[in-house]
N, C-alpha and C. Protein backbone atom coordinates (compact mmCIF):
# COMPACT_ATOMS: atom_id res chain seq x y z
N MET A 1 -11.21 -6.13 45.22
CA MET A 1 -9.75 -5.70 45.13
C MET A 1 -9.40 -5.57 43.61
N PRO A 2 -9.04 -4.45 43.14
CA PRO A 2 -8.75 -4.38 41.86
C PRO A 2 -7.22 -5.06 41.40
N THR A 3 -7.04 -5.26 40.15
CA THR A 3 -5.87 -5.92 39.62
C THR A 3 -5.00 -5.26 38.98
N ASN A 4 -6.10 -4.77 37.71
CA ASN A 4 -5.33 -3.98 36.74
C ASN A 4 -6.33 -2.74 36.14
N CYS A 5 -5.76 -1.97 35.30
CA CYS A 5 -6.42 -0.70 34.70
C CYS A 5 -7.01 -1.43 33.33
N ALA A 6 -8.19 -1.14 33.04
CA ALA A 6 -8.92 -1.16 32.09
C ALA A 6 -8.83 -0.39 30.45
N ALA A 7 -8.05 0.77 30.94
CA ALA A 7 -7.84 1.63 29.72
C ALA A 7 -6.74 1.06 28.62
N ALA A 8 -7.13 1.16 27.55
CA ALA A 8 -6.33 0.60 26.40
C ALA A 8 -4.90 1.10 26.65
N GLY A 9 -4.04 0.08 26.56
CA GLY A 9 -2.62 0.44 26.57
C GLY A 9 -2.01 0.69 27.88
N CYS A 10 -2.85 0.74 28.74
CA CYS A 10 -2.36 1.05 29.96
C CYS A 10 -1.87 -0.50 30.75
N ALA A 11 -0.73 -0.46 31.53
CA ALA A 11 -0.15 -1.47 32.02
C ALA A 11 -0.18 -1.63 33.49
N THR A 12 -0.83 -0.65 33.99
CA THR A 12 -0.79 -0.37 35.54
C THR A 12 -1.42 -1.40 36.36
N THR A 13 -1.08 -2.20 37.27
CA THR A 13 -1.72 -3.02 38.09
C THR A 13 -1.77 -2.49 39.58
N TYR A 14 -2.63 -3.25 40.12
CA TYR A 14 -2.59 -2.75 41.81
C TYR A 14 -1.67 -3.26 42.55
N ASN A 15 -0.85 -2.08 43.20
CA ASN A 15 0.18 -2.39 43.95
C ASN A 15 0.20 -1.22 45.47
N LYS A 16 -0.20 -1.79 46.41
CA LYS A 16 -0.30 -1.07 47.84
C LYS A 16 0.72 -0.35 48.12
N HIS A 17 2.01 -0.64 47.63
CA HIS A 17 3.25 0.40 47.97
C HIS A 17 3.45 1.78 46.78
N ILE A 18 2.36 1.53 45.78
CA ILE A 18 2.50 2.85 44.81
C ILE A 18 1.14 3.70 45.21
N ASN A 19 1.63 4.87 44.95
CA ASN A 19 0.39 5.74 45.24
C ASN A 19 -0.49 6.05 44.15
N ILE A 20 -1.24 4.92 43.68
CA ILE A 20 -2.12 5.01 42.53
C ILE A 20 -3.36 4.43 43.09
N SER A 21 -4.25 5.11 42.97
CA SER A 21 -5.71 4.66 43.23
C SER A 21 -6.41 4.20 42.02
N PHE A 22 -7.33 2.97 42.19
CA PHE A 22 -8.25 2.74 41.15
C PHE A 22 -9.71 3.13 41.56
N HIS A 23 -10.56 3.05 40.35
CA HIS A 23 -11.91 3.52 40.62
C HIS A 23 -12.90 2.85 39.82
N ARG A 24 -13.83 2.57 40.41
CA ARG A 24 -14.83 1.51 39.71
C ARG A 24 -15.32 2.52 38.58
N PHE A 25 -16.41 1.86 37.35
CA PHE A 25 -16.98 2.63 36.56
C PHE A 25 -18.30 3.15 37.24
N PRO A 26 -18.91 4.36 36.95
CA PRO A 26 -19.98 4.93 37.67
C PRO A 26 -21.13 3.78 37.30
N LEU A 27 -22.06 3.65 38.51
CA LEU A 27 -23.37 3.14 38.16
C LEU A 27 -23.96 3.89 37.52
N ASP A 28 -24.24 5.20 37.49
CA ASP A 28 -25.13 6.06 36.55
C ASP A 28 -25.00 5.97 35.19
N PRO A 29 -26.23 5.43 34.72
CA PRO A 29 -25.76 4.96 33.09
C PRO A 29 -25.23 6.13 32.12
N LYS A 30 -25.73 7.17 32.41
CA LYS A 30 -25.01 8.44 31.54
C LYS A 30 -23.69 8.49 31.67
N ARG A 31 -23.10 8.50 33.06
CA ARG A 31 -21.64 8.94 33.53
C ARG A 31 -20.90 7.65 32.98
N ARG A 32 -21.43 6.49 33.19
CA ARG A 32 -20.85 4.96 32.69
C ARG A 32 -20.66 5.04 31.12
N LYS A 33 -21.61 5.46 30.79
CA LYS A 33 -21.58 5.49 29.00
C LYS A 33 -20.61 6.33 28.43
N GLU A 34 -20.40 7.67 29.35
CA GLU A 34 -19.33 8.66 28.97
C GLU A 34 -18.10 8.04 29.04
N TRP A 35 -17.54 7.64 30.10
CA TRP A 35 -16.53 6.70 30.65
C TRP A 35 -16.22 5.66 29.59
N VAL A 36 -17.23 4.98 29.09
CA VAL A 36 -16.82 3.88 28.05
C VAL A 36 -16.62 4.89 26.81
N ARG A 37 -17.13 5.62 26.48
CA ARG A 37 -16.87 6.31 25.10
C ARG A 37 -15.38 7.01 25.24
N LEU A 38 -14.77 7.54 26.39
CA LEU A 38 -13.77 8.19 26.36
C LEU A 38 -12.42 6.99 26.54
N THR A 39 -13.00 5.74 26.88
CA THR A 39 -11.66 4.81 26.94
C THR A 39 -11.45 4.39 25.48
N ARG A 40 -12.31 4.35 24.56
CA ARG A 40 -12.23 4.31 23.15
C ARG A 40 -11.61 2.80 23.05
N ARG A 41 -12.32 1.92 23.71
CA ARG A 41 -12.39 0.50 23.56
C ARG A 41 -13.33 -0.28 22.82
N LYS A 42 -13.32 -1.14 21.48
CA LYS A 42 -14.07 -1.32 20.74
C LYS A 42 -14.93 -2.49 21.35
N ASN A 43 -16.23 -2.55 21.60
CA ASN A 43 -17.09 -3.51 22.05
C ASN A 43 -16.98 -3.68 23.48
N PHE A 44 -16.39 -2.66 24.42
CA PHE A 44 -15.85 -2.80 25.74
C PHE A 44 -17.42 -2.65 26.64
N VAL A 45 -17.45 -3.66 27.44
CA VAL A 45 -18.54 -3.58 28.45
C VAL A 45 -18.07 -3.87 29.62
N PRO A 46 -17.88 -2.58 30.49
CA PRO A 46 -17.20 -2.79 32.11
C PRO A 46 -18.10 -3.79 32.88
N GLY A 47 -17.69 -4.43 33.76
CA GLY A 47 -18.37 -5.22 34.58
C GLY A 47 -18.30 -4.73 36.03
N LYS A 48 -18.63 -5.47 37.17
CA LYS A 48 -18.57 -4.81 38.55
C LYS A 48 -16.99 -4.83 38.86
N HIS A 49 -16.30 -5.26 38.54
CA HIS A 49 -14.63 -5.28 38.83
C HIS A 49 -13.90 -4.70 37.65
N THR A 50 -14.49 -3.81 37.02
CA THR A 50 -13.49 -3.10 36.06
C THR A 50 -13.37 -1.82 36.60
N PHE A 51 -12.07 -1.27 36.54
CA PHE A 51 -11.46 -0.09 37.22
C PHE A 51 -10.61 0.56 36.14
N LEU A 52 -10.52 1.83 36.38
CA LEU A 52 -9.72 2.59 35.70
C LEU A 52 -8.58 3.28 36.94
N CYS A 53 -7.37 3.56 36.63
CA CYS A 53 -6.46 3.80 37.62
C CYS A 53 -6.39 5.39 37.43
N SER A 54 -6.04 6.08 38.37
CA SER A 54 -5.88 7.28 38.55
C SER A 54 -4.94 8.04 37.70
N LYS A 55 -4.46 7.30 37.02
CA LYS A 55 -3.41 8.13 36.09
C LYS A 55 -4.25 8.76 34.96
N HIS A 56 -5.45 8.24 34.67
CA HIS A 56 -6.22 8.77 33.60
C HIS A 56 -7.27 10.06 33.99
N PHE A 57 -6.88 10.38 35.27
CA PHE A 57 -7.62 11.51 35.70
C PHE A 57 -6.95 12.71 35.86
N GLU A 58 -7.35 13.91 35.67
CA GLU A 58 -6.58 15.30 36.23
C GLU A 58 -6.83 15.46 37.66
N ALA A 59 -5.95 16.28 38.26
CA ALA A 59 -5.87 16.38 39.64
C ALA A 59 -7.16 17.11 40.08
N SER A 60 -7.99 17.87 39.39
CA SER A 60 -9.13 18.57 39.75
C SER A 60 -10.26 17.85 40.13
N CYS A 61 -10.16 16.59 39.44
CA CYS A 61 -11.34 15.30 39.55
C CYS A 61 -11.22 14.76 41.05
N PHE A 62 -10.27 14.94 41.74
CA PHE A 62 -10.38 14.20 43.11
C PHE A 62 -10.77 15.10 44.24
N ASP A 63 -11.42 14.35 45.24
CA ASP A 63 -11.61 14.79 46.42
C ASP A 63 -10.80 14.77 47.50
N LEU A 64 -10.05 15.39 47.94
CA LEU A 64 -8.77 14.98 48.72
C LEU A 64 -9.04 15.56 50.30
N THR A 65 -10.36 15.87 50.75
CA THR A 65 -10.85 16.41 51.84
C THR A 65 -10.93 15.13 52.76
N GLY A 66 -11.21 14.04 52.63
CA GLY A 66 -11.08 12.67 53.64
C GLY A 66 -9.72 12.18 53.65
N GLN A 67 -9.83 11.27 54.22
CA GLN A 67 -8.71 10.33 54.44
C GLN A 67 -7.90 9.48 53.14
N THR A 68 -9.27 9.09 52.31
CA THR A 68 -8.92 8.51 51.27
C THR A 68 -9.15 9.47 50.11
N ARG A 69 -8.40 9.06 48.95
CA ARG A 69 -8.51 9.91 47.50
C ARG A 69 -9.84 9.33 46.95
N ARG A 70 -10.69 10.13 46.61
CA ARG A 70 -12.06 9.98 46.03
C ARG A 70 -12.39 10.86 44.73
N LEU A 71 -12.86 10.08 43.82
CA LEU A 71 -13.32 10.96 42.81
C LEU A 71 -14.55 11.72 43.04
N LYS A 72 -14.76 12.95 42.11
CA LYS A 72 -15.90 13.76 42.42
C LYS A 72 -16.87 13.27 41.54
N MET A 73 -18.10 13.66 41.89
CA MET A 73 -19.50 12.96 41.29
C MET A 73 -19.23 13.11 39.76
N ASP A 74 -18.78 14.36 39.25
CA ASP A 74 -18.70 14.90 37.87
C ASP A 74 -17.63 14.51 37.28
N ALA A 75 -16.81 13.44 37.83
CA ALA A 75 -15.21 13.15 37.38
C ALA A 75 -15.23 12.12 35.99
N VAL A 76 -14.38 12.73 35.01
CA VAL A 76 -14.40 11.85 33.88
C VAL A 76 -13.03 11.82 33.38
N PRO A 77 -12.80 10.36 33.03
CA PRO A 77 -11.29 10.29 32.52
C PRO A 77 -10.99 10.86 30.88
N THR A 78 -9.85 11.56 31.25
CA THR A 78 -9.42 12.73 30.06
C THR A 78 -8.08 12.29 29.59
N ILE A 79 -7.26 11.55 30.35
CA ILE A 79 -5.78 11.34 30.11
C ILE A 79 -5.43 9.72 29.59
N PHE A 80 -5.42 9.87 28.33
CA PHE A 80 -4.97 8.32 27.74
C PHE A 80 -3.89 8.83 26.74
N ASP A 81 -3.18 7.45 26.38
CA ASP A 81 -1.91 7.42 25.63
C ASP A 81 -2.49 6.56 24.41
N PHE A 82 -3.34 6.87 23.57
CA PHE A 82 -3.87 6.03 22.57
C PHE A 82 -2.67 5.60 21.69
N CYS A 83 -1.97 6.63 20.94
CA CYS A 83 -0.92 6.38 20.22
C CYS A 83 0.10 5.41 20.72
N THR A 84 0.40 5.24 21.78
CA THR A 84 1.14 4.01 22.28
C THR A 84 0.31 2.57 22.20
N HIS A 85 -0.63 2.64 22.49
CA HIS A 85 -1.65 1.40 22.37
C HIS A 85 -1.66 1.07 20.77
N ILE A 86 -1.80 2.06 20.01
CA ILE A 86 -2.21 1.48 18.56
C ILE A 86 -0.69 1.29 17.98
N LYS A 87 0.49 1.79 18.22
CA LYS A 87 1.91 1.37 17.71
C LYS A 87 1.89 -0.12 18.24
N SER A 88 1.61 -0.39 19.69
CA SER A 88 2.04 -1.68 19.89
C SER A 88 1.06 -2.72 19.51
N VAL A 89 -0.31 -2.47 19.02
CA VAL A 89 -1.02 -3.35 18.29
C VAL A 89 -0.72 -3.65 16.84
N LYS A 90 0.01 -2.47 16.35
CA LYS A 90 0.30 -2.39 14.80
C LYS A 90 1.66 -3.53 14.95
N LEU A 91 2.45 -3.41 15.91
CA LEU A 91 3.70 -4.13 15.88
C LEU A 91 3.24 -5.65 16.39
N LYS A 92 2.46 -5.75 16.98
CA LYS A 92 1.75 -7.47 17.33
C LYS A 92 1.28 -7.99 16.24
N SER A 93 0.60 -7.16 15.16
CA SER A 93 0.05 -7.63 14.17
C SER A 93 0.97 -7.64 13.22
N ARG A 94 1.87 -7.08 13.00
CA ARG A 94 3.16 -7.17 11.84
C ARG A 94 3.92 -8.17 12.37
N ASN A 95 4.07 -8.54 13.57
CA ASN A 95 4.89 -9.94 14.23
C ASN A 95 4.16 -11.25 13.71
N LEU A 96 3.05 -11.18 13.97
CA LEU A 96 2.14 -12.30 13.65
C LEU A 96 1.82 -12.66 12.21
N LEU A 97 1.77 -11.51 11.30
CA LEU A 97 1.95 -11.90 9.97
C LEU A 97 3.17 -12.55 9.66
N LYS A 98 4.38 -12.11 10.04
CA LYS A 98 5.67 -12.49 9.56
C LYS A 98 5.49 -13.94 9.94
N LYS A 99 5.08 -14.25 11.16
CA LYS A 99 5.20 -15.54 11.65
C LYS A 99 4.30 -16.58 11.04
N ASN A 100 3.08 -15.96 10.45
CA ASN A 100 2.26 -16.96 9.89
C ASN A 100 2.65 -16.99 8.34
N ASN A 101 3.28 -16.07 7.69
CA ASN A 101 4.16 -16.18 6.42
C ASN A 101 5.22 -17.36 6.69
N SER A 102 5.86 -17.34 7.67
CA SER A 102 7.20 -18.21 7.69
C SER A 102 6.55 -19.82 7.91
N CYS A 103 5.23 -19.96 8.43
CA CYS A 103 4.95 -21.27 8.55
C CYS A 103 3.76 -21.66 7.12
N ILE A 104 4.00 -21.06 6.33
CA ILE A 104 3.09 -21.25 5.20
C ILE A 104 4.03 -22.33 4.52
N PRO A 105 3.34 -23.45 4.01
CA PRO A 105 3.90 -24.56 3.37
C PRO A 105 4.14 -24.19 1.77
N THR A 106 5.22 -24.80 1.14
CA THR A 106 5.52 -24.37 -0.37
C THR A 106 4.34 -25.28 -1.09
N GLY A 107 3.59 -24.28 -1.88
CA GLY A 107 2.43 -25.14 -2.63
C GLY A 107 2.47 -24.43 -3.80
N PRO A 108 1.55 -24.98 -4.84
CA PRO A 108 1.21 -24.31 -6.27
C PRO A 108 1.51 -22.94 -6.45
N SER A 109 0.63 -22.22 -5.41
CA SER A 109 0.60 -20.75 -5.47
C SER A 109 1.70 -19.94 -5.25
N ASN A 110 2.73 -20.65 -4.23
CA ASN A 110 3.70 -20.28 -3.87
C ASN A 110 4.88 -20.31 -4.75
N LEU A 111 4.61 -21.46 -5.57
CA LEU A 111 5.68 -21.67 -6.81
C LEU A 111 5.26 -20.76 -7.86
N LYS A 112 4.16 -20.39 -7.96
CA LYS A 112 3.75 -19.53 -9.02
C LYS A 112 4.20 -18.07 -8.56
N SER A 113 4.18 -17.67 -7.55
CA SER A 113 4.85 -16.35 -7.10
C SER A 113 6.29 -16.42 -7.40
N ASN A 114 6.96 -17.42 -6.91
CA ASN A 114 8.33 -17.67 -7.44
C ASN A 114 8.70 -17.35 -8.82
N ILE A 115 7.89 -18.14 -9.64
CA ILE A 115 8.04 -17.86 -11.05
C ILE A 115 7.87 -16.66 -11.59
N ASN A 116 6.81 -16.05 -10.87
CA ASN A 116 6.65 -14.36 -11.25
C ASN A 116 7.68 -13.58 -10.85
N SER A 117 8.42 -13.94 -9.97
CA SER A 117 9.29 -12.89 -9.46
C SER A 117 10.88 -13.41 -10.08
N GLN A 118 10.85 -14.53 -10.61
CA GLN A 118 11.77 -14.64 -11.71
C GLN A 118 11.73 -14.03 -13.08
N GLN A 119 10.58 -14.00 -13.29
CA GLN A 119 10.17 -13.42 -14.55
C GLN A 119 10.46 -11.79 -14.53
N VAL A 120 10.05 -11.19 -13.36
CA VAL A 120 10.59 -9.98 -13.13
C VAL A 120 11.90 -9.60 -13.29
N LEU A 121 12.70 -10.49 -12.55
CA LEU A 121 14.18 -10.31 -12.59
C LEU A 121 14.75 -10.47 -13.98
N LEU A 122 14.21 -11.31 -14.68
CA LEU A 122 14.64 -11.20 -16.29
C LEU A 122 14.10 -10.31 -17.38
N GLU A 123 13.16 -9.75 -16.97
CA GLU A 123 12.39 -8.73 -17.76
C GLU A 123 13.08 -7.14 -17.51
N HIS A 124 13.35 -7.24 -16.22
CA HIS A 124 13.59 -5.78 -15.60
C HIS A 124 15.35 -5.31 -15.51
N SER A 125 16.11 -4.85 -15.94
CA SER A 125 17.64 -4.98 -15.72
C SER A 125 17.75 -4.30 -14.28
N TYR A 126 16.92 -3.69 -13.87
CA TYR A 126 17.22 -3.14 -12.49
C TYR A 126 16.81 -4.02 -11.24
N ALA A 127 16.30 -5.03 -11.63
CA ALA A 127 16.08 -6.31 -10.57
C ALA A 127 16.98 -7.45 -10.91
N PHE A 128 18.43 -7.13 -11.19
CA PHE A 128 19.31 -8.44 -11.29
C PHE A 128 19.70 -8.65 -9.82
N ARG A 129 20.18 -9.77 -9.47
CA ARG A 129 20.33 -10.23 -8.17
C ARG A 129 21.96 -9.69 -7.69
N ASN A 130 22.80 -9.53 -8.53
CA ASN A 130 23.85 -9.18 -8.06
C ASN A 130 24.43 -8.51 -9.62
N PRO A 131 25.79 -7.56 -9.14
CA PRO A 131 26.19 -6.63 -10.10
C PRO A 131 27.05 -7.38 -11.21
N MET A 132 27.36 -8.76 -11.26
CA MET A 132 28.01 -9.54 -12.41
C MET A 132 26.91 -9.91 -13.30
N GLU A 133 25.77 -10.36 -13.06
CA GLU A 133 24.82 -10.42 -13.81
C GLU A 133 24.17 -9.21 -14.62
N ALA A 134 24.17 -8.13 -13.89
CA ALA A 134 23.97 -6.86 -14.64
C ALA A 134 25.25 -6.42 -15.62
N LYS A 135 26.33 -6.50 -15.39
CA LYS A 135 27.23 -6.41 -16.02
C LYS A 135 27.30 -7.27 -17.36
N LYS A 136 27.05 -8.54 -17.34
CA LYS A 136 27.07 -9.32 -18.47
C LYS A 136 26.09 -8.97 -19.10
N ARG A 137 24.92 -8.52 -18.78
CA ARG A 137 23.76 -8.13 -19.51
C ARG A 137 24.20 -7.03 -20.19
N ILE A 138 24.76 -6.21 -19.62
CA ILE A 138 25.19 -4.63 -20.30
C ILE A 138 26.20 -4.96 -21.74
N ILE A 139 27.07 -5.97 -21.15
CA ILE A 139 28.31 -6.18 -22.36
C ILE A 139 27.39 -7.23 -23.46
N LYS A 140 26.44 -7.82 -23.18
CA LYS A 140 25.55 -8.56 -24.15
C LYS A 140 24.76 -7.15 -24.96
N LEU A 141 24.17 -6.37 -24.44
CA LEU A 141 23.59 -5.29 -25.18
C LEU A 141 24.53 -4.38 -26.15
N GLU A 142 25.52 -4.20 -25.44
CA GLU A 142 26.64 -3.37 -26.20
C GLU A 142 26.83 -3.85 -27.64
N LYS A 143 27.06 -5.43 -27.64
CA LYS A 143 27.48 -6.08 -28.66
C LYS A 143 26.04 -6.03 -29.92
N GLU A 144 24.85 -6.15 -29.18
CA GLU A 144 23.66 -6.17 -30.05
C GLU A 144 23.78 -4.87 -30.67
N ILE A 145 23.94 -3.59 -29.85
CA ILE A 145 24.03 -2.33 -30.63
C ILE A 145 24.96 -1.98 -31.69
N ALA A 146 26.25 -2.61 -31.37
CA ALA A 146 26.96 -2.51 -32.31
C ALA A 146 26.78 -3.07 -33.66
N ASN A 147 26.19 -4.58 -33.81
CA ASN A 147 25.85 -5.09 -34.85
C ASN A 147 24.67 -4.67 -35.62
N LEU A 148 23.54 -3.83 -34.74
CA LEU A 148 22.42 -3.16 -35.31
C LEU A 148 23.32 -1.74 -36.03
N ARG A 149 24.19 -1.33 -35.57
CA ARG A 149 24.75 -0.11 -36.17
C ARG A 149 25.41 -0.49 -37.60
N ARG A 150 26.02 -1.76 -37.29
CA ARG A 150 26.49 -2.50 -38.97
C ARG A 150 25.59 -2.46 -39.78
N LYS A 151 24.59 -2.99 -39.51
CA LYS A 151 23.34 -3.40 -40.40
C LYS A 151 22.91 -2.08 -40.86
N MET A 152 22.74 -1.18 -39.78
CA MET A 152 22.30 -0.01 -40.33
C MET A 152 23.08 0.76 -41.25
N LYS A 153 24.22 0.67 -41.41
CA LYS A 153 25.60 1.42 -41.87
C LYS A 153 25.03 0.61 -43.43
N THR A 154 25.12 -0.76 -43.51
CA THR A 154 25.03 -1.37 -44.81
C THR A 154 23.71 -0.94 -45.38
N CYS A 155 22.58 -0.55 -44.76
CA CYS A 155 21.32 -0.35 -45.29
C CYS A 155 21.67 1.10 -45.93
N LEU A 156 22.12 2.08 -45.30
CA LEU A 156 22.30 3.45 -45.90
C LEU A 156 23.03 3.38 -47.13
N GLN A 157 24.06 2.33 -47.10
CA GLN A 157 25.11 2.35 -48.31
C GLN A 157 24.42 1.98 -49.42
N LYS A 158 23.40 0.87 -49.07
CA LYS A 158 22.67 0.20 -50.16
C LYS A 158 21.68 1.46 -50.90
N GLU A 159 20.99 2.16 -49.86
CA GLU A 159 20.50 3.01 -50.31
C GLU A 159 20.90 3.99 -50.88
N ARG A 160 22.05 4.57 -50.87
CA ARG A 160 22.73 5.58 -51.62
C ARG A 160 23.19 5.22 -53.03
N ARG A 161 23.52 3.72 -52.98
CA ARG A 161 23.92 3.27 -54.44
C ARG A 161 22.67 3.19 -55.18
N ALA A 162 21.45 2.77 -54.55
CA ALA A 162 20.31 2.82 -55.27
C ALA A 162 19.69 4.05 -56.16
N THR A 163 20.01 5.12 -54.87
CA THR A 163 19.65 6.38 -55.55
C THR A 163 20.60 7.11 -56.68
N ARG A 164 21.94 6.50 -56.62
CA ARG A 164 22.82 6.90 -57.81
C ARG A 164 22.28 6.36 -59.05
N ARG A 165 21.87 5.06 -58.86
CA ARG A 165 21.45 4.42 -60.12
C ARG A 165 20.29 4.81 -60.67
N TRP A 166 19.26 5.39 -59.81
CA TRP A 166 18.33 5.94 -60.39
C TRP A 166 18.37 7.13 -61.04
N ILE A 167 19.22 7.98 -60.36
CA ILE A 167 19.64 9.32 -60.72
C ILE A 167 20.45 9.28 -62.31
N LYS A 168 21.17 8.32 -62.54
CA LYS A 168 22.04 8.06 -63.40
C LYS A 168 20.91 7.44 -64.66
N ALA A 169 20.02 6.71 -64.48
CA ALA A 169 19.24 6.12 -65.50
C ALA A 169 18.11 7.17 -65.69
N THR A 170 18.10 8.25 -64.90
CA THR A 170 17.05 9.25 -65.14
C THR A 170 17.60 10.22 -66.15
N CYS A 171 19.01 10.58 -65.85
CA CYS A 171 19.70 11.47 -66.89
C CYS A 171 19.99 10.92 -68.03
N LEU A 172 20.19 9.54 -68.15
CA LEU A 172 20.45 8.92 -69.71
C LEU A 172 19.01 8.96 -70.36
N VAL A 173 17.90 8.66 -69.57
CA VAL A 173 16.62 8.59 -70.22
C VAL A 173 16.44 10.24 -70.92
N LYS A 174 16.63 11.07 -70.14
CA LYS A 174 16.14 12.62 -70.26
C LYS A 174 17.15 13.18 -71.45
N ASN A 175 18.63 12.76 -71.48
CA ASN A 175 19.52 12.98 -72.43
C ASN A 175 18.96 12.41 -73.79
N LEU A 176 18.53 11.10 -74.00
CA LEU A 176 18.10 10.46 -75.01
C LEU A 176 17.03 11.45 -75.37
N GLU A 177 15.97 11.70 -74.59
CA GLU A 177 14.87 12.42 -75.04
C GLU A 177 15.25 13.85 -75.61
N ALA A 178 16.22 14.29 -75.04
CA ALA A 178 16.49 15.71 -75.56
C ALA A 178 17.41 15.60 -77.04
N ASN A 179 18.12 14.57 -76.99
CA ASN A 179 18.79 14.24 -78.30
C ASN A 179 17.65 13.72 -79.52
N ASN A 180 16.57 13.39 -79.00
CA ASN A 180 15.63 13.02 -79.91
C ASN A 180 15.72 11.56 -80.34
N ILE A 181 16.66 10.92 -79.63
CA ILE A 181 16.96 9.43 -79.57
C ILE A 181 15.62 8.75 -79.28
N LEU A 182 15.15 9.17 -78.11
CA LEU A 182 13.87 8.62 -77.64
C LEU A 182 12.63 9.49 -77.93
N PRO A 183 11.28 8.96 -78.04
CA PRO A 183 10.40 9.85 -78.13
C PRO A 183 9.93 10.50 -77.20
N LYS A 184 9.44 11.84 -77.29
CA LYS A 184 9.00 12.67 -76.10
C LYS A 184 7.91 12.28 -75.26
N GLY A 185 8.20 12.15 -74.03
CA GLY A 185 7.25 11.58 -73.05
C GLY A 185 7.86 10.20 -72.48
N THR A 186 8.93 9.59 -72.95
CA THR A 186 9.21 8.29 -72.71
C THR A 186 9.67 8.10 -70.82
N SER A 187 10.13 9.27 -70.55
CA SER A 187 10.52 9.12 -69.28
C SER A 187 9.20 9.22 -68.43
N GLU A 188 8.09 9.86 -68.93
CA GLU A 188 6.73 9.87 -67.84
C GLU A 188 6.23 8.26 -67.82
N HIS A 189 6.58 7.70 -68.96
CA HIS A 189 6.37 6.07 -68.68
C HIS A 189 7.02 5.03 -68.27
N ILE A 190 8.39 5.52 -68.20
CA ILE A 190 9.22 4.46 -67.54
C ILE A 190 9.76 4.74 -66.29
N LEU A 191 9.62 6.15 -66.00
CA LEU A 191 10.01 6.72 -64.67
C LEU A 191 8.80 6.72 -63.50
N PRO A 192 9.32 6.91 -62.38
CA PRO A 192 8.15 7.42 -61.51
C PRO A 192 7.92 8.77 -61.37
N THR A 193 6.62 9.07 -61.06
CA THR A 193 6.41 10.51 -61.31
C THR A 193 7.04 11.60 -60.72
N ALA A 194 7.53 11.15 -59.64
CA ALA A 194 8.19 12.10 -58.67
C ALA A 194 9.80 12.47 -59.70
N LEU A 195 10.26 11.68 -60.39
CA LEU A 195 11.42 11.88 -60.91
C LEU A 195 11.43 12.21 -62.40
N SER A 196 10.16 11.85 -63.35
CA SER A 196 9.98 12.23 -64.63
C SER A 196 9.55 13.88 -64.63
N SER A 197 9.04 14.42 -63.15
CA SER A 197 8.35 15.81 -63.43
C SER A 197 9.79 16.67 -63.36
N LEU A 198 10.98 16.18 -62.92
CA LEU A 198 12.01 17.44 -62.66
C LEU A 198 12.70 17.37 -63.77
N PRO A 199 13.16 18.47 -64.27
CA PRO A 199 13.97 19.15 -65.69
C PRO A 199 15.40 18.09 -65.53
N LEU A 200 16.17 18.31 -66.44
CA LEU A 200 17.54 17.46 -66.55
C LEU A 200 18.19 17.96 -65.91
N GLU A 201 18.31 19.38 -65.57
CA GLU A 201 19.50 20.08 -65.13
C GLU A 201 19.47 19.94 -63.73
N ASP A 202 18.34 19.64 -63.16
CA ASP A 202 18.30 19.30 -61.52
C ASP A 202 19.04 17.92 -61.45
N PHE A 203 18.70 16.79 -62.27
CA PHE A 203 19.22 15.76 -62.11
C PHE A 203 20.84 15.74 -62.29
N LYS A 204 21.28 16.61 -62.85
CA LYS A 204 22.69 16.61 -63.11
C LYS A 204 23.31 17.28 -61.78
N ILE A 205 22.56 18.09 -61.36
CA ILE A 205 23.15 18.69 -60.07
C ILE A 205 22.97 17.39 -58.88
N LEU A 206 22.13 16.64 -58.88
CA LEU A 206 21.87 15.62 -57.89
C LEU A 206 22.96 14.50 -58.19
N GLU A 207 23.10 14.23 -59.48
CA GLU A 207 24.03 13.36 -59.73
C GLU A 207 25.41 13.91 -59.10
N GLN A 208 25.98 15.18 -59.28
CA GLN A 208 26.99 15.41 -58.90
C GLN A 208 27.14 15.44 -57.34
N GLU A 209 26.10 16.06 -56.79
CA GLU A 209 26.11 15.82 -55.19
C GLU A 209 26.40 14.43 -54.72
N GLN A 210 25.94 13.27 -55.42
CA GLN A 210 26.00 11.96 -55.07
C GLN A 210 27.23 11.75 -55.29
N GLN A 211 28.03 12.17 -56.36
CA GLN A 211 29.66 11.86 -56.66
C GLN A 211 30.35 12.54 -55.35
N ASP A 212 30.05 13.61 -54.73
CA ASP A 212 30.97 14.32 -54.17
C ASP A 212 30.78 13.47 -52.46
N LYS A 213 29.28 13.14 -52.30
CA LYS A 213 29.13 12.41 -51.34
C LYS A 213 30.16 11.17 -50.99
N THR A 214 29.93 10.35 -52.07
CA THR A 214 31.02 9.35 -52.29
C THR A 214 32.21 9.60 -52.04
N LEU A 215 32.78 10.44 -52.63
CA LEU A 215 34.33 10.97 -52.64
C LEU A 215 34.64 11.22 -51.01
N THR A 216 33.50 11.92 -50.69
CA THR A 216 33.75 12.40 -48.91
C THR A 216 33.98 10.93 -48.33
N ILE A 217 33.06 10.00 -48.30
CA ILE A 217 32.93 8.89 -47.78
C ILE A 217 34.29 7.90 -47.62
N LEU A 218 34.82 8.11 -49.10
CA LEU A 218 35.83 7.11 -49.24
C LEU A 218 37.12 7.72 -48.89
């Protein structure tokens, strides 16, 4: 007497009040092997009391000439719902994994993973636990940016002052050379090459531009 269907994902059980028939796996090795292949169950070996229900056979597979419904000699099971079976297996595996994870005791490896998670929260602004922490971080960064802008402005002012001093010193040396107060070629020894090679008129223009910039800033 059959009890249930051997097909993967099939929950049909024997009930004499339901018009579903059960059929043994064929004794012929070739047909038996084909049935096993079509059921797609890993390492499946059917026994004497292994059955498939009539849901897995097309209507053309049955011989209805007698009083009982029998399979034809060449009938093979072709109707299976493997997708449902795969989804149920995946769901069971997922639930089992969650259960196992909840039962894992806290140890050094778990402490290490918690530390790594905290480091990620600190290093990445998008990983803050709540909006208040993100807001505090933004305010702090805005203050740092304002401080860096002040420092950059101070550095630019120092650079402009140093540039004006160099231009004035260069104009003075070249004027002294032009008036024969200093020997010719003095500027080549005491000034950088980039400055000593420029004519006096260009330095006067640069000096005037620097003065105009200073007045504009003031």
